[in-house]
Coordinates of C-alpha atoms in Angstrom, one line a residue:
X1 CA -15.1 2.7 -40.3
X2 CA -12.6 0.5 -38.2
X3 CA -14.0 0.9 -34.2
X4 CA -11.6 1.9 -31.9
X5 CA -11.5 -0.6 -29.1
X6 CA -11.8 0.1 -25.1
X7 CA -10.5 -2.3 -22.4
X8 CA -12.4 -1.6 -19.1
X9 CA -15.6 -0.3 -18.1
X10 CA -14.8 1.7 -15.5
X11 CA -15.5 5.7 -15.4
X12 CA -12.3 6.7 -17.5
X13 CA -13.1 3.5 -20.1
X14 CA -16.9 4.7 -19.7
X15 CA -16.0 8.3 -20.5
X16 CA -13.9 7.2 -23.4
X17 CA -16.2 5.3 -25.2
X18 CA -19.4 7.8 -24.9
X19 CA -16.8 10.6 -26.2
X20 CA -16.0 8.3 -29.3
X21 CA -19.3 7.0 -30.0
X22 CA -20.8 11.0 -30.2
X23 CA -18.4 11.8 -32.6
X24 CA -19.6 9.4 -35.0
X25 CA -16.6 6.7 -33.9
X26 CA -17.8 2.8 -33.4
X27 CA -16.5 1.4 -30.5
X28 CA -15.8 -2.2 -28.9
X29 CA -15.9 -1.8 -24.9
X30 CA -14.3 -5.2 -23.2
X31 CA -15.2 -5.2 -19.9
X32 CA -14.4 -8.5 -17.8
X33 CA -17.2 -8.5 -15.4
X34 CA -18.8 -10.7 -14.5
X35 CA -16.5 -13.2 -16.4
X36 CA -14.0 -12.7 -14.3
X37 CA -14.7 -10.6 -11.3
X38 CA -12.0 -8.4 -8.9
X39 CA -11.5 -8.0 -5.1
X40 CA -13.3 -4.9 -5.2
X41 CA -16.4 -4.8 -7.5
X42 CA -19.9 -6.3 -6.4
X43 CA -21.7 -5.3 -9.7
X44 CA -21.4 -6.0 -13.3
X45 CA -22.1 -2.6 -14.3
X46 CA -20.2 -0.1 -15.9
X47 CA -18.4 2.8 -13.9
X48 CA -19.2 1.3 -10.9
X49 CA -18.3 3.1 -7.7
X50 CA -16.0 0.5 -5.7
X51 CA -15.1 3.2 -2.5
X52 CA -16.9 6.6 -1.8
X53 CA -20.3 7.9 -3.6
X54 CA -18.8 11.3 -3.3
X55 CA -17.4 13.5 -6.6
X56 CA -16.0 15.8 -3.9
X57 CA -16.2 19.5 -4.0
X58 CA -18.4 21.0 -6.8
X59 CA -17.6 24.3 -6.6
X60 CA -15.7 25.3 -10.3
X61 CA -14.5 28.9 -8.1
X62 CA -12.8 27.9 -5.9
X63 CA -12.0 24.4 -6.4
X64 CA -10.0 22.8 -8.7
X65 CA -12.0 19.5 -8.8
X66 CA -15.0 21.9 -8.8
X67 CA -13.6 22.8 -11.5
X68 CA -12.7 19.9 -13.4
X69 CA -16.7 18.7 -13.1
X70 CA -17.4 22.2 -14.6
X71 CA -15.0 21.4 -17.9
X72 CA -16.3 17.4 -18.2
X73 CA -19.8 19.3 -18.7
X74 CA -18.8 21.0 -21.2
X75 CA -17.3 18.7 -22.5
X76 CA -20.6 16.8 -23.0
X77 CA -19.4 14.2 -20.3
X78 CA -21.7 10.9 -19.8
X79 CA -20.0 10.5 -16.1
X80 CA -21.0 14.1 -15.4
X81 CA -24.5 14.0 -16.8
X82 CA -25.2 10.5 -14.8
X83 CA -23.9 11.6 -11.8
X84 CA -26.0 15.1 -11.8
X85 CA -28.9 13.2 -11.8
X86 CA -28.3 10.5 -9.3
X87 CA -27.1 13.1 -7.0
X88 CA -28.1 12.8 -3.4
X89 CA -27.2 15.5 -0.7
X90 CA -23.6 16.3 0.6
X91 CA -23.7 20.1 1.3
X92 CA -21.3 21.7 -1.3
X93 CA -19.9 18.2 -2.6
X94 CA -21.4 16.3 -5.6
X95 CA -22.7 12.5 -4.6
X96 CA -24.5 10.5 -6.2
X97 CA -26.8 7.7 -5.5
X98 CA -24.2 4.8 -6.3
X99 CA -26.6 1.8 -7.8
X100 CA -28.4 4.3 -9.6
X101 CA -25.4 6.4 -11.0
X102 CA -23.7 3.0 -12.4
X103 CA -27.2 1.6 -13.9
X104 CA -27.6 5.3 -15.7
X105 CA -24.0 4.6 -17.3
X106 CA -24.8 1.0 -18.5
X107 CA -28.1 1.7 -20.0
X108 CA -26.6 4.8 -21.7
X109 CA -23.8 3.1 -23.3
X110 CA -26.0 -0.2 -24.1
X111 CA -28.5 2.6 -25.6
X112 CA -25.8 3.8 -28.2
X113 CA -26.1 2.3 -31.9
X114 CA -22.0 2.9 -31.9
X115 CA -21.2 0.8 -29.0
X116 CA -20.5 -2.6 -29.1
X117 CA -19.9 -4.1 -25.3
X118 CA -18.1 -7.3 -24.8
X119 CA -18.4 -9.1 -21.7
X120 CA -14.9 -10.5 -21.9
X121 CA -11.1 -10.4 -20.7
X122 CA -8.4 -9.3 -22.6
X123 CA -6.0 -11.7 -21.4
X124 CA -2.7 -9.9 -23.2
X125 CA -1.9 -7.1 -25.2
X126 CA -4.7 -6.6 -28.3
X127 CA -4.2 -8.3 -31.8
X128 CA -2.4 -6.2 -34.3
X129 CA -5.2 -5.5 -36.3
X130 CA -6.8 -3.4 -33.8
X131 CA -5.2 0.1 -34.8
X132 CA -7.0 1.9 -32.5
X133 CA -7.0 0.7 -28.7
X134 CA -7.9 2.4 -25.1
X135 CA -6.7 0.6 -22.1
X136 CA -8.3 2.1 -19.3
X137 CA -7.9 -1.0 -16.4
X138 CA -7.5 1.2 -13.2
X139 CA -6.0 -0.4 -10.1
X140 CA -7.2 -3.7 -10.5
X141 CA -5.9 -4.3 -13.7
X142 CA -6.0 -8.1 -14.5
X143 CA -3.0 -9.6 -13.5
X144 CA -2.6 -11.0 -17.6
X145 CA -2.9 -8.0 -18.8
X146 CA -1.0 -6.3 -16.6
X147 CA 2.1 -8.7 -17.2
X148 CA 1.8 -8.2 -21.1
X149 CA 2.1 -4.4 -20.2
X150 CA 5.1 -4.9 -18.6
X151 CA 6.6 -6.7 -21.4
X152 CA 5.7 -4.3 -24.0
X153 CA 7.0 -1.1 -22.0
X154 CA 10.2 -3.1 -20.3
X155 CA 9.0 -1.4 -17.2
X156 CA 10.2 -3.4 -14.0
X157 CA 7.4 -2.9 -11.4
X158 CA 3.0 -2.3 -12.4
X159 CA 1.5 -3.2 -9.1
X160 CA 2.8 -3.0 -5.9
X161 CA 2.9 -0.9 -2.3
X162 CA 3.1 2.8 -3.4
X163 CA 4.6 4.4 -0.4
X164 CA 3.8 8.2 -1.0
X165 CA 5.2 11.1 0.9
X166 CA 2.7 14.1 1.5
X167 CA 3.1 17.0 -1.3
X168 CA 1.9 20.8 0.1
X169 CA 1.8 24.2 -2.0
X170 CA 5.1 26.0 -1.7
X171 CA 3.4 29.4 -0.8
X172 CA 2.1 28.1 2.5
X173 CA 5.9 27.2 4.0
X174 CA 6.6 29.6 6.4
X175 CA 9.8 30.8 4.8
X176 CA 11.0 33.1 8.0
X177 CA 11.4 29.4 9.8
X178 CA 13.0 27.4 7.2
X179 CA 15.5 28.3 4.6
X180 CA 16.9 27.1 1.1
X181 CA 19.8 24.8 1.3
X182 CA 21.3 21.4 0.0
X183 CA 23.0 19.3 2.6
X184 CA 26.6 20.1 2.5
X185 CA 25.9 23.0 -0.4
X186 CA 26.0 20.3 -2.7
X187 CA 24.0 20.8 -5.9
X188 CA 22.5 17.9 -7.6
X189 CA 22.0 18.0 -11.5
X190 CA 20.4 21.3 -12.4
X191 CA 20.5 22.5 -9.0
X192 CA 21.6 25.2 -7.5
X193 CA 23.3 24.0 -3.8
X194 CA 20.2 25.5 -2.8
X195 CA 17.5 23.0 -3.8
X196 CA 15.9 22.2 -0.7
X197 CA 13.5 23.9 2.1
X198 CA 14.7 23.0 5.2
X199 CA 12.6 22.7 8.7
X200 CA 14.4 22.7 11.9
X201 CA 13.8 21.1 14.7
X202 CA 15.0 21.5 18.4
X203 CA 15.6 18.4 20.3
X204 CA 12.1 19.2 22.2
X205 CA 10.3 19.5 19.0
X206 CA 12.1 16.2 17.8
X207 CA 10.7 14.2 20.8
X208 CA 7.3 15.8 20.9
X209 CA 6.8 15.0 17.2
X210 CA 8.7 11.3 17.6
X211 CA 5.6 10.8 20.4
X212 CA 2.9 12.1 18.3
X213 CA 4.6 10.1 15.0
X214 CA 4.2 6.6 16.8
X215 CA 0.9 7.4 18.2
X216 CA -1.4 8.4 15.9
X217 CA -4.1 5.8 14.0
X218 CA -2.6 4.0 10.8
X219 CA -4.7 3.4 8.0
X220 CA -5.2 -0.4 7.5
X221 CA -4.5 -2.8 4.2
X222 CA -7.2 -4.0 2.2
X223 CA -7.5 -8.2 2.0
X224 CA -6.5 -7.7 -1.4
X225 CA -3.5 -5.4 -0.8
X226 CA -2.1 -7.7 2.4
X227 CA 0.8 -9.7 0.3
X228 CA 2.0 -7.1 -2.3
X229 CA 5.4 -6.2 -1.7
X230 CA 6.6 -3.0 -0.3
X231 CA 8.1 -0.7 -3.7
X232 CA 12.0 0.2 -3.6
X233 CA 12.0 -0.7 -0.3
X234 CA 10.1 2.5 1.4
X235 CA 9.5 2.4 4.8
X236 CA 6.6 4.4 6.7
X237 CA 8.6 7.1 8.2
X238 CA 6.4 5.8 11.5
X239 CA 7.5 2.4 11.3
X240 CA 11.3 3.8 11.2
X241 CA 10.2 5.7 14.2
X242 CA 9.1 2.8 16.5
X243 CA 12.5 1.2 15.0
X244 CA 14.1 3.7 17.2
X245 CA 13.5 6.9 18.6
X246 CA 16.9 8.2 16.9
X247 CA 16.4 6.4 13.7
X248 CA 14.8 9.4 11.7
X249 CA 17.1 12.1 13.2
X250 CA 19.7 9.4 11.4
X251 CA 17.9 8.8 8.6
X252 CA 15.6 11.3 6.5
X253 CA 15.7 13.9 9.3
X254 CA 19.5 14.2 9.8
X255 CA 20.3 17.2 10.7
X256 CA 24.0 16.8 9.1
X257 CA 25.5 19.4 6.2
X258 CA 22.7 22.4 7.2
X259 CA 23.0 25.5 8.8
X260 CA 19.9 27.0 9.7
X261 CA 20.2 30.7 8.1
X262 CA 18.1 32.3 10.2
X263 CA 20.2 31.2 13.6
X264 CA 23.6 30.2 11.8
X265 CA 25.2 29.7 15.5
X266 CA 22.0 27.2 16.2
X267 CA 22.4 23.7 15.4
X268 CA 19.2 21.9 14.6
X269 CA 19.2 18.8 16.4
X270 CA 17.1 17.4 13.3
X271 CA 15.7 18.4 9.9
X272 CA 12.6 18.1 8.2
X273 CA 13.7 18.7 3.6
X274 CA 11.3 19.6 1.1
X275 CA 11.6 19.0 -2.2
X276 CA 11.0 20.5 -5.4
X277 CA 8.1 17.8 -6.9
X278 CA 6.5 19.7 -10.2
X279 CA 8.8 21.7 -12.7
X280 CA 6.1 25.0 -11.7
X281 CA 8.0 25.0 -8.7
X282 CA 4.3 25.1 -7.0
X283 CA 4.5 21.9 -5.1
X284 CA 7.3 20.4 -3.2
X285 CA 7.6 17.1 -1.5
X286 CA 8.4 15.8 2.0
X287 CA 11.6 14.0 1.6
X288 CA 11.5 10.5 3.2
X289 CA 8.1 11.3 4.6
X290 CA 6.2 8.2 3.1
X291 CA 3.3 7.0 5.5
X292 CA 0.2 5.2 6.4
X293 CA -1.1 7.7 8.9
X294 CA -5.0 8.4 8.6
X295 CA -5.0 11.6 6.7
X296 CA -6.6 13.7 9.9
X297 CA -3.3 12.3 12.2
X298 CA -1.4 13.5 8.9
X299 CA -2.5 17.5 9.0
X300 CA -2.2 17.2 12.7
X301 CA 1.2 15.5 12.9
X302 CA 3.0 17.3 10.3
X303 CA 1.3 20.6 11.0
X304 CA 3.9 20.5 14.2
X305 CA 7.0 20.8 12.1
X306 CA 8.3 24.3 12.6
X307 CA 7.4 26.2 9.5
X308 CA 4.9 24.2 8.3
X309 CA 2.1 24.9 11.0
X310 CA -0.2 26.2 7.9
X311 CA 1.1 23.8 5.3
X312 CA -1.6 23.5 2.9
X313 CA -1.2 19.8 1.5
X314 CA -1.8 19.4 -2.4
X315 CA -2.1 15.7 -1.4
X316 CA -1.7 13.5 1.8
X317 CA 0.8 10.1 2.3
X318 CA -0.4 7.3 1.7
X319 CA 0.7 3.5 1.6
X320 CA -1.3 0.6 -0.8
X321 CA -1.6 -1.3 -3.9
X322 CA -1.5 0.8 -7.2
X323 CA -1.0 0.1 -10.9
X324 CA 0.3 2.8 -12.7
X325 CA 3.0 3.4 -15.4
X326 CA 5.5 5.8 -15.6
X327 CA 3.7 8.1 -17.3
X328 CA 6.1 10.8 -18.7
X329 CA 8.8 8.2 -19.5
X330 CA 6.7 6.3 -21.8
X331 CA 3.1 8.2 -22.9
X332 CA 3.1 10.8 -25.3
X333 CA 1.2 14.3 -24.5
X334 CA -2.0 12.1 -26.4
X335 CA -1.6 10.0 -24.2
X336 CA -0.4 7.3 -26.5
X337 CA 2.5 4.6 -25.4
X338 CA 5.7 5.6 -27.0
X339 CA 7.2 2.3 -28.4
X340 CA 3.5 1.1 -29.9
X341 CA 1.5 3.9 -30.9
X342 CA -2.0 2.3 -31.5
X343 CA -2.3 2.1 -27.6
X344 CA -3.5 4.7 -25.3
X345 CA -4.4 4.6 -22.2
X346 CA -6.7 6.2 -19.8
X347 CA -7.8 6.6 -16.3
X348 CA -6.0 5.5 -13.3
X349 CA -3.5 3.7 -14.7
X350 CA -1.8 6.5 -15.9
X351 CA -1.4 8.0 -12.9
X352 CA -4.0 10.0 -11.9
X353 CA -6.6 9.8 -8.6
X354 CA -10.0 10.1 -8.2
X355 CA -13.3 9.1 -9.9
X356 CA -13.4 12.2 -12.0
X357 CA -9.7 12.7 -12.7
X358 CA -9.7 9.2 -14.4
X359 CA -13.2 10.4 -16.0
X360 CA -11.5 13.5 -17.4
X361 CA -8.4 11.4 -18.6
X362 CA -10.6 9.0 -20.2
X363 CA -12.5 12.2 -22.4
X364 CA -9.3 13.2 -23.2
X365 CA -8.5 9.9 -24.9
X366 CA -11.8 9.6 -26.4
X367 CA -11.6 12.9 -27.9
X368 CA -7.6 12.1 -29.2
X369 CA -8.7 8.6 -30.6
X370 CA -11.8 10.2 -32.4
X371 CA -9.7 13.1 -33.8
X372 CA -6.8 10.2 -34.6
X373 CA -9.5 8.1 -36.6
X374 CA -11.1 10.6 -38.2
X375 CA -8.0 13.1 -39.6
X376 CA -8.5 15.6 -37.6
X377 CA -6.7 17.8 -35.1
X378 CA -7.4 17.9 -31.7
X379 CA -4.0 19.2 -30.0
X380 CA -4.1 18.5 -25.8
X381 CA -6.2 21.4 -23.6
X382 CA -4.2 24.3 -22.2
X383 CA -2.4 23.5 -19.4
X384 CA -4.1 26.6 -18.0
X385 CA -7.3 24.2 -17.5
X386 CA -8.0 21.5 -15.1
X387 CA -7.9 19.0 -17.7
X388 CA -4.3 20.4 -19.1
X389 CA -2.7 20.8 -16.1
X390 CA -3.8 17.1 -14.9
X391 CA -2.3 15.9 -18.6
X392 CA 1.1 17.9 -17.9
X393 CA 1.1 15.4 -14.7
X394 CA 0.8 13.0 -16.4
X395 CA 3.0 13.5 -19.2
X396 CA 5.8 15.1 -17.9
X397 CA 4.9 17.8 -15.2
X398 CA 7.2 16.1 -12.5
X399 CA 11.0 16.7 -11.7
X400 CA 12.8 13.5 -13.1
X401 CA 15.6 12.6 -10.6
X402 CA 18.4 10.3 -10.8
X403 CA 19.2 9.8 -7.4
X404 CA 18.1 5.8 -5.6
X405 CA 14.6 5.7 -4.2
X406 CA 11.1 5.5 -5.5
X407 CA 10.3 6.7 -8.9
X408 CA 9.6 10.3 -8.5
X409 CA 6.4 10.3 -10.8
X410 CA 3.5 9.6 -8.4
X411 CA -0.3 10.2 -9.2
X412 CA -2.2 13.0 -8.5
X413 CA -5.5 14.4 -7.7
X414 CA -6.0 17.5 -9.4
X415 CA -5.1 20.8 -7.2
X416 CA -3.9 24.3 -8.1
X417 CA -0.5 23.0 -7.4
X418 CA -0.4 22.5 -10.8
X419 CA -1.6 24.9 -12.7
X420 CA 0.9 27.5 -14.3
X421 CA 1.1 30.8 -11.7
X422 CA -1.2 33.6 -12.2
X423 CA -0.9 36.7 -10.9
X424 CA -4.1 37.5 -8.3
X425 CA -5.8 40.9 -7.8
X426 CA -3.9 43.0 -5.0
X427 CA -7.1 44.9 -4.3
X428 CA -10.6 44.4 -4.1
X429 CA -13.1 46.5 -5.9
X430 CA -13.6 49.1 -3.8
X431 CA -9.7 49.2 -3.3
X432 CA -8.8 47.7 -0.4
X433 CA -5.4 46.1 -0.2
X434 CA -6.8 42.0 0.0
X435 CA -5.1 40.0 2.4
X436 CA -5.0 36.2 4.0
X437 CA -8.3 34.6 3.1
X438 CA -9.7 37.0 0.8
X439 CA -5.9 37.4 -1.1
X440 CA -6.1 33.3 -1.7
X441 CA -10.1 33.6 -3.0
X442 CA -9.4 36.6 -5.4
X443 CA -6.0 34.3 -6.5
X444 CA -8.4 31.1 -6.6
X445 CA -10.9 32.7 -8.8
X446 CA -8.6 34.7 -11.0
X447 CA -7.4 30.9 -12.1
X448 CA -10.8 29.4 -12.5
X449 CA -12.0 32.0 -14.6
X450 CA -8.7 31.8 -16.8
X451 CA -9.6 28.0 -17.3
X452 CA -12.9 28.6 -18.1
X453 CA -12.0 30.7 -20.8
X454 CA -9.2 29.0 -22.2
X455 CA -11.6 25.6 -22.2
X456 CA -14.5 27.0 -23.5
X457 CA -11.8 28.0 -26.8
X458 CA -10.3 24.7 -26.5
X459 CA -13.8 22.6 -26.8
X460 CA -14.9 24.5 -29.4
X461 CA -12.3 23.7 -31.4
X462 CA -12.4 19.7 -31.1
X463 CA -14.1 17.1 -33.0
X464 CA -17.4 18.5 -33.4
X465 CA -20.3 15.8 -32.3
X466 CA -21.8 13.8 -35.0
X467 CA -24.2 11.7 -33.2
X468 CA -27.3 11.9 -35.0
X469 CA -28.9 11.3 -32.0
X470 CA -27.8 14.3 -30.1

C-alpha cells in the first residue's frame, strides 16, 4: 500500500499520522527539525508545546473545548492520551508536563511499525507521485514552502499581521440599548437595511472610553513577528485613537446614517456596529475593532460600550504573525485543496486556534486520508459536534463579503458560537422556570449532550482500527 505522506510534526501532523497509522495506513512524517530549526521551537520533538502547557478547560459540560478533548478521546487520540498522562495540576484545566508530553508523542510515533519519520524539509510543493499528502505546517510554516503554497492556490497573502477584531455571542447584546440598522438603511448583498447592531454612545461615553482606549497595556510583538507587514492595511483601532481623539468617531465609530430606535430624537455622538460573522447568526463581529490590547484591558474596555456591558466574547482581538489560507474559498469539507486534490491540509494552517483545535483538525484528516486510501467512506462529523462545527469554520461557516477590508475568514478557537442553535430546557426538574446562570448551564449541557451523541454515531461509523497492535 502507497503511504500517505505528512509534512510537519506538530500536534495536528502528530494526530494525523497516529490516526493513519491505526487504521492500517503507512505513513511518511517530514518533520524539519532539527535540520532546519524556527523562531519558536527549542526541541526536536514532535508536538512540541512552543507557548502555554495548558489544554484549557476540560470540562466536556459545559465547555466547548472541554468538549472537544472529550470527542479526540474517543476518537482514540494520541495527543489526548499523551497529554492525560503528562498532566500536571491546573484546577479544572488540562496541562501537561510539557518535556514529558512531547517525549510521550515522539516515542509513540517512533514506536509504530507504520510510521516512517523523516528528519527533512520539504522545500516546495510534494512530487507528483505522492497521491496522498497532509500539510500540516502551523504558523511557522517554512518560508519555501509557504511560497509554493501560494503559487499553487494563487492566493496573494500566507503570512503576515492578522489584525483581528473581537467576536462575542449575539444573545449577550443588550438589545433594549442597541438596535438593528444599516448606515443610511442601505442593505448590502443579501441584506436586509437592517444588517447591523448598533451601540450608541454619548459624547461622555465617547471620551471616557477614548481615555480608557489609549490607556490600557498592549500586547507586545514577538522578535520574529517585528518586520511582517501589517495585512490590508488594518490599523489597531487604539493606535487610530492616539492619531486623534476624533479619529474613530470619523472613522469606524461614525455616528453618520443611524438613528438610534429607542430615542429617535437622540443623536449618538458616535457608534459602536456589529456585524453578522457566522451564517448561524450566533456570532457577530466588532466592525473596525482590530487591536492589540491585552485580552483583560479588552473585557474591560469594550465591556464600557453601552449594550455590551455583559458581552460574552467568542474570541478576543488580537494583532501578529499568522499563516493561514482562506479556508472556505479553496478546501473542500475533507479538507482537501480544491485545484489539487491529493493535498490536504491540517492544523493551524487552515485556520483554526489552539493546541487541540489543530489536534482535532489533524484526526479529521487522518481519518479522511485513511478512508480516501482505503475505499471507504468516512463523510465529515455532524456539525452538531465540536469537531463538525470547528470544520464548518473552516470550510465555509463564515459570511463571505465583498466589501474592501481584511478577508472576512479569520480563525477560530472552538466556542458555542458555532454550533447550530438548540433549544434549552425552560424548567428545571422540579419545575422551576430557569433563569440567568442556571438558563445558560441547562442551554450549555443540552448541546454537549447532543454532541456526544451525535459523535459517539459518527465514530462508530469510521474506518474501523486495524492496528494489530491495538
Amino acid at each position: 500500500m502507497q503511504p500517505v505522506h505528512v509534512i510537519g510534526g506538530g500536534l495536528a501532523g502528530s494526530e494525523a499520522a497516529w490516526q493513519l497509522a491505526r487504521r492500517g495506513v503507512p505513513v511518511v512524517l517530514h518533520e524539519m527539525r532539527p535540520v532546519r530549526g524556527t523562531d519558536a521551537h527549542k526541541t526536536q520533538d514532535l508536538a512540541e508545546l512552543v507557548c502555554s502547557n495548558s489544554f484549557r478547560s476540560d470540562d466536556a459540560e459545559q465547555n466547548a473545548v472541554g468538549l472537544l478533548h472529550a470527542e479526540l478521546r474517543d476518537a482514540g487520540s494520541l495527543i489526548m492520551a499523551s497529554a492525560d498522562a503528562h498532566q500536571v495540576p491546573a484546577g479544572g484545566a488540562l496541562a501537561v508536563d510539557r518535556d514529558g508530553f512531547a517525549a510521550a508523542v515522539t516515542a509513540a510515533l517512533e514506536a509504530h511499525p507504520l510510521i516512517t519519520i523523516r528528519r527533512e524539509e520539504i522545500a516546495g510543493l510534494p512530487p507528483a507521485d505522492w497521491d496522498s499528502v497532509i500539510i500540516a505546517t502551523g504558523p511557522l510554516t517554512s518560508p519555501a514552502l509557504s511560497q509554493a503554497i501560494l503559487e499553487a492556490t494563487g492566493e496573494d497573502a500566507l503570512a503576515f499581521f492578522d489584525a483581528i477584531a473581537p467576536i462575542l455571542h449575539f444573545d449577550s447584546v443588550d438589545l433594549d440599548t442597541c438596535w438593528f440598522q444599516s448606515r443610511y438603511d442601505k442593505p448590502g448583498p443579501g441584506g436586509s437595511g437592517k444588517d447591523y447592531i448598533n451601540c450608541p454612545m454619548d459624547k461622555a461615553q465617547y471620551e471616557a472610553f477614548i481615555d480608557a482606549l489609549i490607556a490600557a497595556p498592549k500586547a507586545e510583538f514577538k522578535e520574529w513577528e517585528e518586520n511582517t507587514p501589517y495585512f490590508d492595511g488594518c490599523l489597531p483601532i487604539e493606535v487610530m485613537a492616539e492619531r486623534g481623539r476624533e479619529t474613530l468617531r470619523h472613522g469606524p465609530m461614525k455616528p453618520m446614517g443611524l438613528t438610534n430606535a429607542h430615542k429617535p430624537d437622540q443623536k449618538p455622538y458616535a457608534v459602536v456596529q456589529l456585524r453578522q460573522d457566522n451564517a448561524l447568526g450566533t456570532l457577530y463581529n466588532m466592525v473596525g475593532f482590530q487591536t492589540k490590547l491585552k485580552h483583560g484591558a479588552q473585557l474591560e474596555v469594550f465591556r464600557m460600550i453601552p449594550g455590551l456591558e455583559d458581552a460574552v466574547f467568542a474570541r478576543l482581538g488580537g494583532l501578529h504573525r499568522n499563516t493561514f489560507l482562506n479556508s472556505p474559498k479553496l478546501l473542500d469539507g475533507t479538507l482537501r485543496l480544491k485545484s489539487r486534490p491529493a493535498l490536504r491540509f491540517a492544523g493551524q494552517v487552515t485556520g483554526c486556534e489552539g493546541y487541540v483545535e489543530s489536534a482535532s483538525v489533524g484526526c479529521m484528516a487522518g481519518l479522511f486520508a485513511a478512508a480516501e486510501r482505503l475505499g471507504e467512506a468516512c463523510p465529515p462529523p455532524p456539525e452538531t459536534t465540536a469537531m463538525g462545527a470547528l470544520l464548518g469554520h473552516i470550510t465555509g461557516g463564515h459570511i463571505l463579503r465583498d466589501e474592501p477590508g481584511p478577508r472576512s475568514f479569520q480563525p477560530m478557537n472552538v466556542n458555542f458560537g458555532l454550533f447550530p442553535p438548540i433549544e434549552a430546557p425552560k424548567t428545571d426538574e422540579d419545575g422551576r422556570r430557569l433563569k440567568g446562570k442556571d438558563k445558560t448551564r441547562a442551554k450549555k449541557l443540552a448541546m454537549t449532550r447532543r454532541a456526544r451523541t451525535d459523535f459517539a454515531r459518527w465514530i462508530a461509523g469510521t474506518v474501523p482500527v486495524r492496528d494489530a497492535a491495538e
